[in-house]
Short mmCIF file of C-alpha atoms in Angstrom, two decimals:
data_model
loop_
_atom_site.label_atom_id
_atom_site.label_comp_id
_atom_site.label_asym_id
_atom_site.label_seq_id
_atom_site.Cartn_x
_atom_site.Cartn_y
_atom_site.Cartn_z
CA MET A 1 23.99 -2.43 -2.62
CA ASP A 2 20.92 -0.84 -4.22
CA ARG A 3 22.59 2.58 -4.34
CA TRP A 4 25.85 1.12 -5.69
CA ALA A 5 23.99 -0.74 -8.45
CA PHE A 6 22.03 2.39 -9.33
CA ASP A 7 25.17 4.50 -9.59
CA SER A 8 26.80 1.92 -11.86
CA VAL A 9 23.86 1.64 -14.24
CA ALA A 10 22.65 5.25 -14.31
CA ALA A 11 26.16 6.59 -14.92
CA ALA A 12 26.90 4.15 -17.74
CA ARG A 13 27.08 5.15 -21.38
CA LEU A 14 25.81 2.42 -23.67
CA PRO A 15 26.64 3.07 -27.33
CA GLY A 16 23.53 2.83 -29.48
CA LEU A 17 21.18 2.72 -26.49
CA GLU A 18 21.61 6.29 -25.19
CA TYR A 19 18.61 7.39 -27.25
CA VAL A 20 16.67 4.11 -27.45
CA LEU A 21 16.19 3.30 -23.78
CA PRO A 22 14.82 6.68 -22.63
CA ARG A 23 12.32 6.72 -25.49
CA LEU A 24 11.31 3.12 -24.80
CA SER A 25 10.74 4.05 -21.15
CA ARG A 26 8.53 6.99 -22.13
CA PHE A 27 6.55 4.87 -24.61
CA ALA A 28 5.73 2.52 -21.74
CA ASP A 29 4.07 5.35 -19.76
CA HIS A 30 0.47 4.53 -18.82
CA GLY A 31 0.81 1.09 -20.47
CA VAL A 32 0.75 2.56 -23.99
CA LEU A 33 3.47 0.19 -25.23
CA TRP A 34 1.72 -2.89 -23.83
CA PHE A 35 -1.80 -2.04 -24.90
CA THR A 36 -0.50 -1.26 -28.39
CA THR A 37 1.21 -4.65 -28.44
CA ALA A 38 -1.99 -6.28 -27.20
CA GLY A 39 -3.90 -4.66 -30.06
CA LEU A 40 -1.41 -6.00 -32.60
CA LEU A 41 -1.60 -9.50 -31.14
CA GLY A 42 -5.40 -9.38 -31.19
CA ALA A 43 -5.42 -8.20 -34.80
CA ALA A 44 -3.23 -11.14 -35.84
CA GLY A 45 -6.36 -13.33 -35.85
CA ARG A 46 -4.87 -16.37 -34.09
CA PRO A 47 -6.80 -17.45 -30.98
CA ALA A 48 -3.62 -18.14 -28.99
CA LEU A 49 -2.39 -14.60 -29.59
CA ARG A 50 -5.77 -13.11 -28.67
CA ARG A 51 -5.71 -15.07 -25.42
CA ALA A 52 -2.13 -13.92 -24.78
CA ALA A 53 -3.10 -10.27 -25.32
CA LEU A 54 -6.10 -10.58 -23.01
CA ARG A 55 -4.18 -12.34 -20.24
CA GLY A 56 -1.40 -9.78 -20.42
CA ALA A 57 -3.89 -6.91 -20.22
CA ILE A 58 -5.62 -8.52 -17.23
CA GLY A 59 -2.24 -8.90 -15.53
CA ILE A 60 -1.59 -5.17 -15.96
CA ALA A 61 -5.08 -4.37 -14.64
CA VAL A 62 -4.20 -6.26 -11.44
CA ALA A 63 -0.55 -5.27 -11.04
CA SER A 64 -0.80 -1.55 -11.77
CA PRO A 65 -3.28 -0.67 -8.98
CA ALA A 66 -1.45 -2.98 -6.58
CA VAL A 67 1.77 -1.03 -7.16
CA ASN A 68 0.58 2.54 -7.67
CA ILE A 69 -2.29 2.68 -5.20
CA ILE A 70 -1.14 0.27 -2.47
CA GLY A 71 2.60 -0.32 -2.77
CA LYS A 72 3.86 3.21 -3.30
CA GLN A 73 1.61 4.65 -0.63
CA ALA A 74 2.70 2.00 1.84
CA PHE A 75 6.49 2.39 1.35
CA ARG A 76 6.85 6.02 0.15
CA ARG A 77 10.44 5.60 -0.97
CA LYS A 78 12.00 8.69 -2.57
CA ARG A 79 13.27 8.76 -6.13
CA PRO A 80 17.01 8.61 -6.87
CA VAL A 81 19.00 11.87 -6.91
CA VAL A 82 18.64 13.40 -10.36
CA ASP A 83 22.18 14.84 -10.67
CA LEU A 84 23.63 11.33 -10.88
CA VAL A 85 21.92 10.90 -14.24
CA PRO A 86 24.18 11.80 -17.20
CA PRO A 87 23.27 15.17 -18.77
CA MET A 88 22.06 13.52 -21.98
CA ARG A 89 19.18 12.00 -20.02
CA ILE A 90 18.27 14.86 -17.66
CA ARG A 91 15.96 16.35 -20.31
CA TRP A 92 13.59 13.40 -19.78
CA LYS A 93 11.32 14.66 -17.01
CA LEU A 94 11.59 12.34 -14.04
CA PRO A 95 8.41 11.37 -12.15
CA THR A 96 7.66 12.99 -8.82
CA SER A 97 5.69 10.12 -7.27
CA HIS A 98 7.14 7.59 -4.86
CA ALA A 99 9.65 5.10 -6.24
CA PHE A 100 8.96 1.72 -4.64
CA PRO A 101 7.83 -0.51 -6.34
CA SER A 102 8.30 0.43 -10.01
CA GLY A 103 4.93 0.65 -11.78
CA HIS A 104 6.50 0.50 -15.25
CA SER A 105 8.36 -2.69 -14.33
CA ALA A 106 5.26 -4.25 -12.81
CA SER A 107 3.21 -3.60 -15.97
CA ALA A 108 6.03 -4.86 -18.19
CA ALA A 109 6.44 -8.08 -16.20
CA ALA A 110 2.68 -8.64 -15.94
CA PHE A 111 2.18 -8.32 -19.68
CA ALA A 112 5.21 -10.40 -20.63
CA THR A 113 4.29 -13.17 -18.18
CA GLY A 114 0.68 -13.20 -19.39
CA VAL A 115 1.82 -13.50 -22.99
CA ALA A 116 4.28 -16.28 -22.12
CA LEU A 117 1.45 -18.32 -20.56
CA GLU A 118 -0.46 -18.45 -23.85
CA ALA A 119 1.68 -17.53 -26.86
CA PRO A 120 4.36 -19.59 -28.64
CA ALA A 121 8.00 -18.89 -27.85
CA ALA A 122 8.49 -16.99 -31.12
CA VAL A 123 6.10 -14.32 -29.80
CA ALA A 124 6.73 -14.57 -26.06
CA ALA A 125 10.53 -14.17 -26.35
CA PRO A 126 10.59 -10.72 -28.04
CA VAL A 127 7.85 -9.48 -25.70
CA ALA A 128 9.90 -10.65 -22.71
CA ALA A 129 13.04 -8.99 -24.12
CA THR A 130 11.14 -5.70 -24.55
CA ALA A 131 9.81 -5.93 -21.00
CA ALA A 132 13.33 -6.52 -19.68
CA ALA A 133 14.56 -3.50 -21.64
CA VAL A 134 11.82 -1.31 -20.15
CA ALA A 135 12.71 -2.48 -16.64
CA PHE A 136 16.41 -1.80 -17.24
CA ALA A 137 15.59 1.60 -18.74
CA ARG A 138 13.89 2.69 -15.53
CA VAL A 139 17.25 2.42 -13.74
CA TYR A 140 19.26 3.69 -16.71
CA THR A 141 17.18 6.88 -16.97
CA GLY A 142 17.49 7.51 -13.23
CA ALA A 143 13.82 6.98 -12.43
CA HIS A 144 14.24 3.99 -10.06
CA TYR A 145 16.67 2.08 -7.94
CA PRO A 146 17.23 -1.55 -9.01
CA GLY A 147 15.35 -2.69 -5.90
CA ASP A 148 12.29 -0.75 -7.07
CA VAL A 149 12.45 -2.51 -10.41
CA LEU A 150 12.95 -5.99 -8.96
CA ALA A 151 9.98 -5.53 -6.63
CA GLY A 152 7.82 -4.30 -9.52
CA VAL A 153 8.85 -7.24 -11.71
CA GLY A 154 7.95 -9.67 -8.92
CA ILE A 155 4.53 -8.13 -8.35
CA GLY A 156 3.76 -8.04 -12.08
CA ALA A 157 4.77 -11.64 -12.67
CA LEU A 158 2.76 -12.76 -9.64
CA ALA A 159 -0.32 -10.87 -10.89
CA ALA A 160 -0.13 -12.55 -14.31
CA VAL A 161 0.42 -16.01 -12.84
CA GLY A 162 -2.50 -15.37 -10.49
CA THR A 163 -4.87 -15.12 -13.47
CA ARG A 164 -4.49 -18.89 -13.74
CA LEU A 165 -6.68 -19.29 -10.66
CA VAL A 166 -9.77 -18.00 -12.45
CA TRP A 167 -8.72 -18.63 -16.06
CA PRO A 168 -6.40 -21.64 -16.49
CA PRO A 169 -4.11 -21.29 -19.52
CA ARG A 170 -5.03 -23.39 -22.48
CA PRO A 171 -2.60 -26.21 -23.33
CA PRO A 172 -1.09 -26.10 -26.85
CA ALA A 173 -3.20 -29.00 -28.13
CA ALA A 174 -5.15 -31.95 -26.81
CA ARG A 175 -3.56 -35.38 -26.90
CA ILE A 176 -4.94 -37.90 -29.41
CA ALA A 177 -4.40 -41.64 -29.64
CA PRO A 178 -2.50 -42.66 -32.81
CA ALA A 179 -4.77 -44.30 -35.40
CA GLY A 180 -2.41 -47.17 -36.15
CA VAL A 181 -3.36 -47.18 -39.85
CA GLU A 182 -1.92 -45.58 -42.96
CA VAL A 183 -3.74 -43.33 -45.40
CA ARG A 184 -2.74 -42.44 -48.93
CA VAL A 185 -1.91 -38.75 -49.24
CA ASP A 186 -1.68 -37.22 -52.70
CA ALA A 187 0.26 -33.99 -53.15
CA GLU A 188 -2.38 -32.68 -55.57
CA GLY A 189 -5.32 -33.73 -53.39
CA ARG A 190 -6.63 -36.67 -55.43
CA GLY A 191 -9.13 -38.65 -53.42
CA VAL A 192 -10.10 -35.67 -51.24
CA VAL A 193 -13.73 -34.60 -51.32
CA ALA A 194 -14.24 -31.31 -49.49
CA VAL A 195 -17.76 -30.27 -48.47
CA VAL A 196 -18.00 -26.53 -47.87
CA ASN A 197 -20.65 -24.70 -45.87
CA PRO A 198 -20.64 -21.13 -47.31
CA GLY A 199 -22.78 -19.93 -44.41
CA SER A 200 -20.09 -20.62 -41.78
CA GLY A 201 -18.12 -17.86 -40.13
CA ASP A 202 -18.38 -14.66 -42.16
CA GLY A 203 -20.08 -16.45 -45.01
CA THR A 204 -23.10 -14.12 -45.10
CA SER A 205 -21.09 -11.00 -45.88
CA ARG A 206 -21.79 -9.47 -49.29
CA ILE A 207 -19.36 -6.56 -49.06
CA LEU A 208 -15.97 -8.08 -48.30
CA PRO A 209 -14.51 -11.41 -49.47
CA THR A 210 -15.63 -14.02 -46.94
CA SER A 211 -13.41 -16.26 -44.90
CA THR A 212 -15.04 -19.24 -46.60
CA ASP A 213 -14.20 -17.83 -50.04
CA THR A 214 -10.60 -17.39 -48.93
CA THR A 215 -10.50 -20.97 -47.66
CA ILE A 216 -11.88 -22.33 -50.92
CA GLY A 217 -9.23 -20.39 -52.83
CA LEU A 218 -6.53 -21.87 -50.62
CA LEU A 219 -7.84 -25.42 -51.21
CA GLU A 220 -8.01 -24.90 -54.97
CA ARG A 221 -4.45 -23.61 -55.00
CA GLU A 222 -2.87 -26.16 -52.65
CA LEU A 223 -4.97 -29.25 -53.56
CA PRO A 224 -6.01 -28.62 -57.17
CA GLU A 225 -7.27 -32.20 -57.76
CA ALA A 226 -9.55 -32.21 -54.71
CA GLU A 227 -13.28 -32.23 -55.39
CA ILE A 228 -15.07 -29.29 -53.77
CA VAL A 229 -18.79 -29.54 -53.01
CA ARG A 230 -20.68 -26.44 -51.85
CA LEU A 231 -23.69 -26.86 -49.61
CA GLY A 232 -26.68 -24.97 -51.00
CA PRO A 233 -29.31 -23.29 -48.83
CA ASP A 234 -31.86 -26.00 -49.70
CA ASP A 235 -29.49 -28.98 -49.47
CA ASP A 236 -29.79 -31.68 -46.82
CA PRO A 237 -26.31 -31.63 -45.19
CA ASP A 238 -26.51 -35.26 -44.05
CA LYS A 239 -27.33 -36.43 -47.57
CA VAL A 240 -24.58 -34.34 -49.15
CA PHE A 241 -21.99 -35.62 -46.68
CA ARG A 242 -23.08 -39.24 -47.11
CA GLU A 243 -22.74 -39.03 -50.88
CA ALA A 244 -19.36 -37.32 -50.57
CA ALA A 245 -18.08 -39.94 -48.12
CA GLU A 246 -19.10 -42.78 -50.45
CA ARG A 247 -16.60 -41.64 -53.11
CA ALA A 248 -13.92 -40.11 -50.89
CA GLU A 249 -10.65 -41.51 -49.65
CA VAL A 250 -10.45 -38.47 -47.38
CA LEU A 251 -13.54 -36.49 -46.40
CA ALA A 252 -12.78 -32.82 -45.76
CA VAL A 253 -15.24 -30.47 -44.10
CA VAL A 254 -15.01 -26.69 -44.36
CA GLY A 255 -17.16 -24.94 -41.77
CA GLY A 256 -17.87 -24.48 -38.10
CA ASP A 257 -18.60 -26.99 -35.35
CA GLY A 258 -22.14 -27.78 -36.54
CA THR A 259 -20.90 -28.56 -40.05
CA VAL A 260 -18.02 -30.64 -38.68
CA ASN A 261 -20.55 -32.63 -36.65
CA ALA A 262 -22.42 -33.57 -39.84
CA GLY A 263 -19.15 -34.49 -41.54
CA ALA A 264 -18.12 -36.67 -38.62
CA ARG A 265 -21.35 -38.67 -38.87
CA ALA A 266 -20.68 -39.39 -42.54
CA ALA A 267 -17.01 -40.22 -41.94
CA LEU A 268 -17.95 -42.69 -39.20
CA GLY A 269 -20.63 -44.30 -41.35
CA HIS A 270 -18.24 -44.91 -44.26
CA ASP A 271 -15.00 -45.44 -42.26
CA VAL A 272 -13.01 -42.66 -43.96
CA PRO A 273 -10.66 -40.21 -42.21
CA LEU A 274 -11.89 -36.68 -41.60
CA LEU A 275 -9.90 -33.56 -42.48
CA VAL A 276 -11.31 -30.61 -40.53
CA VAL A 277 -10.72 -27.22 -42.17
CA PRO A 278 -11.84 -24.50 -39.70
CA SER A 279 -13.99 -21.80 -41.24
CA GLY A 280 -16.59 -20.99 -38.58
CA THR A 281 -16.87 -18.47 -35.79
CA PHE A 282 -15.73 -20.69 -32.91
CA ASP A 283 -14.21 -23.89 -34.42
CA HIS A 284 -13.81 -25.43 -30.96
CA PHE A 285 -13.19 -28.98 -32.18
CA ALA A 286 -10.49 -28.12 -34.72
CA ARG A 287 -8.69 -25.77 -32.35
CA SER A 288 -8.79 -28.28 -29.50
CA TYR A 289 -6.15 -30.42 -31.22
CA GLY A 290 -4.12 -27.69 -32.90
CA ILE A 291 -5.88 -26.95 -36.21
CA GLU A 292 -6.41 -23.21 -35.91
CA THR A 293 -6.31 -22.10 -39.56
CA PRO A 294 -7.04 -23.62 -43.00
CA ALA A 295 -3.29 -23.61 -43.64
CA ASP A 296 -2.82 -25.79 -40.54
CA ALA A 297 -5.37 -28.25 -41.95
CA ILE A 298 -3.58 -28.51 -45.29
CA ALA A 299 -0.25 -29.03 -43.52
CA ALA A 300 -1.85 -31.79 -41.42
CA TYR A 301 -3.12 -33.49 -44.58
CA ARG A 302 0.31 -33.36 -46.22
CA GLY A 303 1.85 -34.79 -43.03
CA GLY A 304 -0.45 -37.81 -43.32
CA ARG A 305 -0.65 -38.40 -39.59
CA LEU A 306 -3.94 -39.80 -38.28
CA GLY A 307 -5.23 -39.91 -34.73
CA ARG A 308 -8.42 -41.30 -33.23
CA VAL A 309 -10.78 -39.23 -31.10
CA ASP A 310 -13.82 -40.04 -28.98
CA VAL A 311 -17.31 -39.22 -30.21
CA GLY A 312 -20.09 -38.40 -27.76
CA SER A 313 -23.49 -40.03 -28.22
CA VAL A 314 -27.05 -39.01 -27.26
CA GLN A 315 -29.37 -42.00 -27.67
CA GLY A 316 -33.13 -41.40 -27.72
CA PRO A 317 -36.01 -43.85 -28.26
CA ASP A 318 -35.90 -43.45 -32.04
CA GLU A 319 -32.50 -42.02 -32.98
CA GLU A 320 -28.90 -41.49 -32.00
CA GLN A 321 -27.25 -38.09 -32.25
CA LEU A 322 -23.52 -37.40 -31.96
CA PHE A 323 -21.43 -34.60 -30.52
CA LEU A 324 -17.71 -33.85 -30.72
CA ASN A 325 -17.56 -31.02 -28.18
CA THR A 326 -20.55 -30.62 -25.88
CA ALA A 327 -24.21 -31.45 -25.43
CA SER A 328 -26.15 -29.06 -23.19
CA PHE A 329 -29.69 -28.53 -21.97
CA GLY A 330 -31.57 -26.13 -19.76
CA ALA A 331 -30.70 -22.44 -20.11
CA TYR A 332 -27.95 -23.11 -22.64
CA THR A 333 -30.38 -24.05 -25.41
CA GLU A 334 -32.25 -20.78 -24.86
CA ILE A 335 -28.94 -18.94 -25.24
CA VAL A 336 -28.36 -20.66 -28.59
CA ASP A 337 -31.87 -19.75 -29.79
CA ARG A 338 -31.49 -16.10 -28.84
CA ARG A 339 -28.00 -15.90 -30.32
CA GLU A 340 -29.29 -17.16 -33.69
CA ARG A 341 -32.03 -14.51 -33.69
CA LEU A 342 -29.60 -11.68 -32.89
CA GLU A 343 -26.49 -12.63 -34.83
CA GLY A 344 -27.75 -11.26 -38.16
CA ARG A 345 -27.80 -7.76 -36.63
CA LEU A 346 -25.00 -7.96 -34.05
CA GLY A 347 -22.63 -10.67 -35.23
CA LYS A 348 -22.10 -13.95 -33.38
CA TRP A 349 -19.84 -12.83 -30.53
CA PRO A 350 -21.89 -9.78 -29.42
CA ALA A 351 -25.10 -11.76 -29.96
CA LEU A 352 -23.80 -14.53 -27.69
CA ALA A 353 -23.03 -12.07 -24.88
CA VAL A 354 -26.43 -10.36 -25.13
CA ALA A 355 -28.26 -13.70 -25.35
CA ALA A 356 -26.45 -15.06 -22.28
CA ALA A 357 -27.28 -12.01 -20.17
CA ARG A 358 -30.97 -12.01 -21.15
CA THR A 359 -31.49 -15.75 -20.82
CA LEU A 360 -29.79 -16.27 -17.48
CA ARG A 361 -31.98 -13.58 -15.91
CA ARG A 362 -35.30 -15.14 -16.98
CA SER A 363 -34.87 -18.86 -17.69
CA GLN A 364 -36.76 -21.51 -15.69
CA PRO A 365 -35.42 -24.86 -14.43
CA VAL A 366 -36.37 -28.10 -16.22
CA GLU A 367 -37.89 -30.96 -14.21
CA LEU A 368 -35.87 -34.13 -15.01
CA ASP A 369 -34.97 -37.54 -13.65
CA VAL A 370 -31.15 -37.62 -13.61
CA ASP A 371 -29.78 -41.15 -13.15
CA GLY A 372 -32.99 -42.02 -11.30
CA HIS A 373 -33.14 -38.91 -9.08
CA ARG A 374 -35.61 -36.08 -9.53
CA ARG A 375 -33.89 -32.76 -10.20
CA ARG A 376 -34.80 -29.19 -11.15
CA VAL A 377 -31.99 -28.49 -13.62
CA TRP A 378 -31.27 -24.87 -14.48
CA LEU A 379 -28.19 -25.40 -16.60
CA ALA A 380 -26.34 -28.58 -17.63
CA PHE A 381 -23.27 -29.29 -19.71
CA VAL A 382 -22.00 -32.68 -20.93
CA GLY A 383 -18.53 -32.61 -22.44
CA ASN A 384 -16.96 -35.15 -24.77
CA CYS A 385 -13.85 -35.88 -22.63
CA ALA A 386 -12.70 -33.86 -19.63
CA TYR A 387 -12.58 -30.10 -19.99
CA GLY A 388 -10.04 -28.00 -18.18
CA SER A 389 -11.71 -24.80 -17.00
CA PRO A 390 -14.57 -24.34 -14.51
CA GLY A 391 -16.93 -22.33 -16.74
CA ALA A 392 -20.38 -23.25 -18.02
CA ALA A 393 -19.04 -23.95 -21.51
CA PRO A 394 -15.23 -24.32 -21.35
CA SER A 395 -13.35 -24.61 -24.60
CA TRP A 396 -10.22 -26.73 -24.11
CA ARG A 397 -9.34 -30.31 -23.26
CA ARG A 398 -6.10 -32.10 -22.46
CA ARG A 399 -7.18 -35.29 -24.27
CA LEU A 400 -9.73 -36.20 -26.91
CA ASP A 401 -9.62 -39.93 -26.20
CA ASP A 402 -10.10 -40.42 -22.44
CA GLY A 403 -13.34 -42.44 -22.78
CA GLY A 404 -15.32 -40.30 -20.33
CA LEU A 405 -17.97 -37.60 -20.15
CA ASP A 406 -17.47 -34.33 -18.25
CA ILE A 407 -20.83 -33.55 -16.59
CA ARG A 408 -21.56 -30.19 -14.95
CA MET A 409 -24.97 -29.32 -13.64
CA VAL A 410 -26.72 -26.59 -11.67
CA ALA A 411 -29.78 -28.03 -9.89
CA THR A 412 -31.83 -25.54 -7.93
CA GLY A 413 -34.47 -25.53 -5.23
CA ARG A 414 -37.68 -23.58 -5.57
CA ARG A 415 -35.81 -20.31 -5.75
CA VAL A 416 -33.31 -19.81 -8.56
CA PRO A 417 -30.26 -17.79 -7.41
CA ARG A 418 -30.23 -15.75 -10.61
CA ALA A 419 -27.97 -12.80 -9.78
CA ARG A 420 -25.20 -14.94 -8.32
CA ALA A 421 -25.55 -17.52 -11.08
CA VAL A 422 -25.43 -14.92 -13.85
CA LEU A 423 -22.23 -13.45 -12.40
CA ALA A 424 -20.69 -16.91 -12.01
CA VAL A 425 -21.52 -17.92 -15.59
CA LEU A 426 -20.33 -14.66 -17.14
CA ALA A 427 -17.16 -14.77 -15.02
CA GLY A 428 -16.50 -18.32 -16.24
CA HIS A 429 -16.43 -19.86 -12.76
CA LEU A 430 -19.56 -21.98 -12.45
CA PRO A 431 -18.63 -23.60 -9.08
CA LEU A 432 -19.59 -20.32 -7.40
CA THR A 433 -23.23 -21.05 -8.30
CA PRO A 434 -25.39 -22.61 -5.55
CA GLY A 435 -26.46 -26.14 -6.49
CA TYR A 436 -23.46 -26.73 -8.76
CA ARG A 437 -22.19 -30.29 -9.13
CA ALA A 438 -19.55 -31.74 -11.45
CA TRP A 439 -18.51 -35.34 -12.05
CA ARG A 440 -16.97 -37.68 -14.62
CA ALA A 441 -18.77 -40.73 -15.92
CA SER A 442 -18.97 -43.05 -18.90
CA GLY A 443 -22.72 -42.42 -19.25
CA LEU A 444 -25.71 -40.43 -18.07
CA GLU A 445 -29.41 -41.25 -18.21
CA LEU A 446 -32.26 -38.72 -18.22
CA TRP A 447 -36.02 -39.00 -18.28
CA SER A 448 -37.31 -35.97 -20.15
CA PRO A 449 -40.63 -34.09 -19.78
CA ALA A 450 -43.64 -35.15 -21.87
CA ASP A 451 -43.01 -32.43 -24.46
CA GLY A 452 -39.37 -33.49 -24.83
CA LEU A 453 -36.01 -32.06 -23.82
CA ARG A 454 -34.29 -29.44 -25.94
CA LEU A 455 -30.63 -30.27 -26.51
CA ALA A 456 -27.82 -28.18 -27.98
CA ARG A 457 -25.15 -30.38 -29.56
CA ASP A 458 -22.09 -28.55 -30.88
CA GLY A 459 -24.27 -25.45 -31.12
CA GLU A 460 -27.14 -27.13 -33.04
CA VAL A 461 -30.48 -27.36 -31.21
CA SER A 462 -32.91 -30.32 -31.40
CA THR A 463 -35.59 -31.96 -29.21
CA MET A 464 -35.64 -35.52 -27.83
CA ALA A 465 -38.35 -37.19 -25.71
CA GLY A 466 -38.54 -40.16 -23.36
CA THR A 467 -35.44 -41.82 -21.95
CA ILE A 468 -32.22 -40.16 -23.13
CA ARG A 469 -28.85 -41.81 -22.63
CA PHE A 470 -25.50 -40.06 -23.03
CA GLY A 471 -22.56 -42.28 -23.87
CA LYS A 472 -19.32 -42.57 -25.85
CA HIS A 473 -17.88 -44.16 -28.97
CA ARG A 474 -14.30 -44.35 -27.81
CA ARG A 475 -11.61 -43.55 -30.39
CA ALA A 476 -14.10 -44.04 -33.18
CA LEU A 477 -13.27 -41.12 -35.49
CA ALA A 478 -10.00 -40.84 -37.44
CA VAL A 479 -8.82 -37.26 -38.00
CA PHE A 480 -5.71 -35.67 -39.52
CA CYS A 481 -3.44 -34.25 -36.80
CA PRO A 482 -0.91 -31.41 -37.05
CA ALA A 483 2.71 -32.33 -37.69
CA GLY A 484 4.45 -33.03 -34.40
CA GLU A 485 1.14 -33.34 -32.53
CA ARG A 486 1.43 -35.09 -29.20
CA ALA A 487 -0.13 -38.52 -29.13
CA GLY A 488 -1.24 -40.40 -26.12
CA PRO A 489 -0.44 -44.06 -25.60
CA GLY A 490 -2.44 -46.42 -27.72
#
């Protein structure tokens, strides 16, 4: 059956494809086609496409050695007979290695499957069609039997799906409870007060137009009647946001997670809905429920759909602090400190990687009482709602209104297992670390050292002393959701 199918396909003449398929097959040599596609997806700037490109590339990195080093050496199947290939295609030099399984097909399937796990259908479908064309071309050009191709496709798809074990795919957007109230939306933006942090994201660049400048231009064009307030270097953000919330029907915040945190406090205090316009480096909160670009935020405002999200709380003896994403202590706060010192020279992403590697090698555990039990805590993470991946600081959630805290902690003995812990943290799989424990709760109580406990809340570091209680304000904050966003039951 394999030989009969090969003869039928390789001997066929397909008008319009006689020249396309052989060239497509050659372009896929050594993964050039797929790594070029990955580069284009990464350059698009959308996080989902960057994740799709990375997952596809990882799939190839697993599938290609499995096929070329293990599979072909194990089976050693010969290539098809060349003289069955029509003369027009003989000029394409056929490979001399073993045939089974097809390495080209494995790479094509691995990349296409990886992209499909992360990217929207509008991107995944053409990538899948191209992968199918490459697989078909391997038979059409006489390089492989159909069985070789089918085996390669199976191995490639399995390799890409297997990446889910260590890196679960991110869901499209977290579920949010509907607000149950209406808000007046003006096409020109009347009633919107937008507070902008020019220092977010690329805001310190003096050579190229900054992302914040571009966002401001978009707001001025799309919502010309909105009031725009720029935070100055000497301004008190809490004061500026409070004053803006007092006169706003909708409070908009343009910046990263730390700026959004300040805006959320003001929106809660004055009971106004919050419009989050992402303009930072990470923007974890906005992206968690589908707001990935400033254009998405404006579309959400025009849609007028509100949802309610949980707000995490850290209560000390004298004050309460809030967090929308995570609150962390132990080694994580040292990582934040080092990142801030390095980011002016390296940029935030490289600075974060360098800071993590340096800190995790040298940091010391913190002596704490955790819910009444003495612990030596090396690294701890408290998430606002349940996070989906097993890393030290995962970035996606299925819901933003589940009423719980996601607590992950590494408590050590006298000897800190640094090498294994560093590898586990950098690999994003914290359960491999000795002393790791994870649980869900509605609250957590700590007794801090005499000099206080350093906390990182949404990337901003502060110190609290005495008894510290983590809790929740369930469904307290109203935010604008993307059109068609999934809502959980009220």
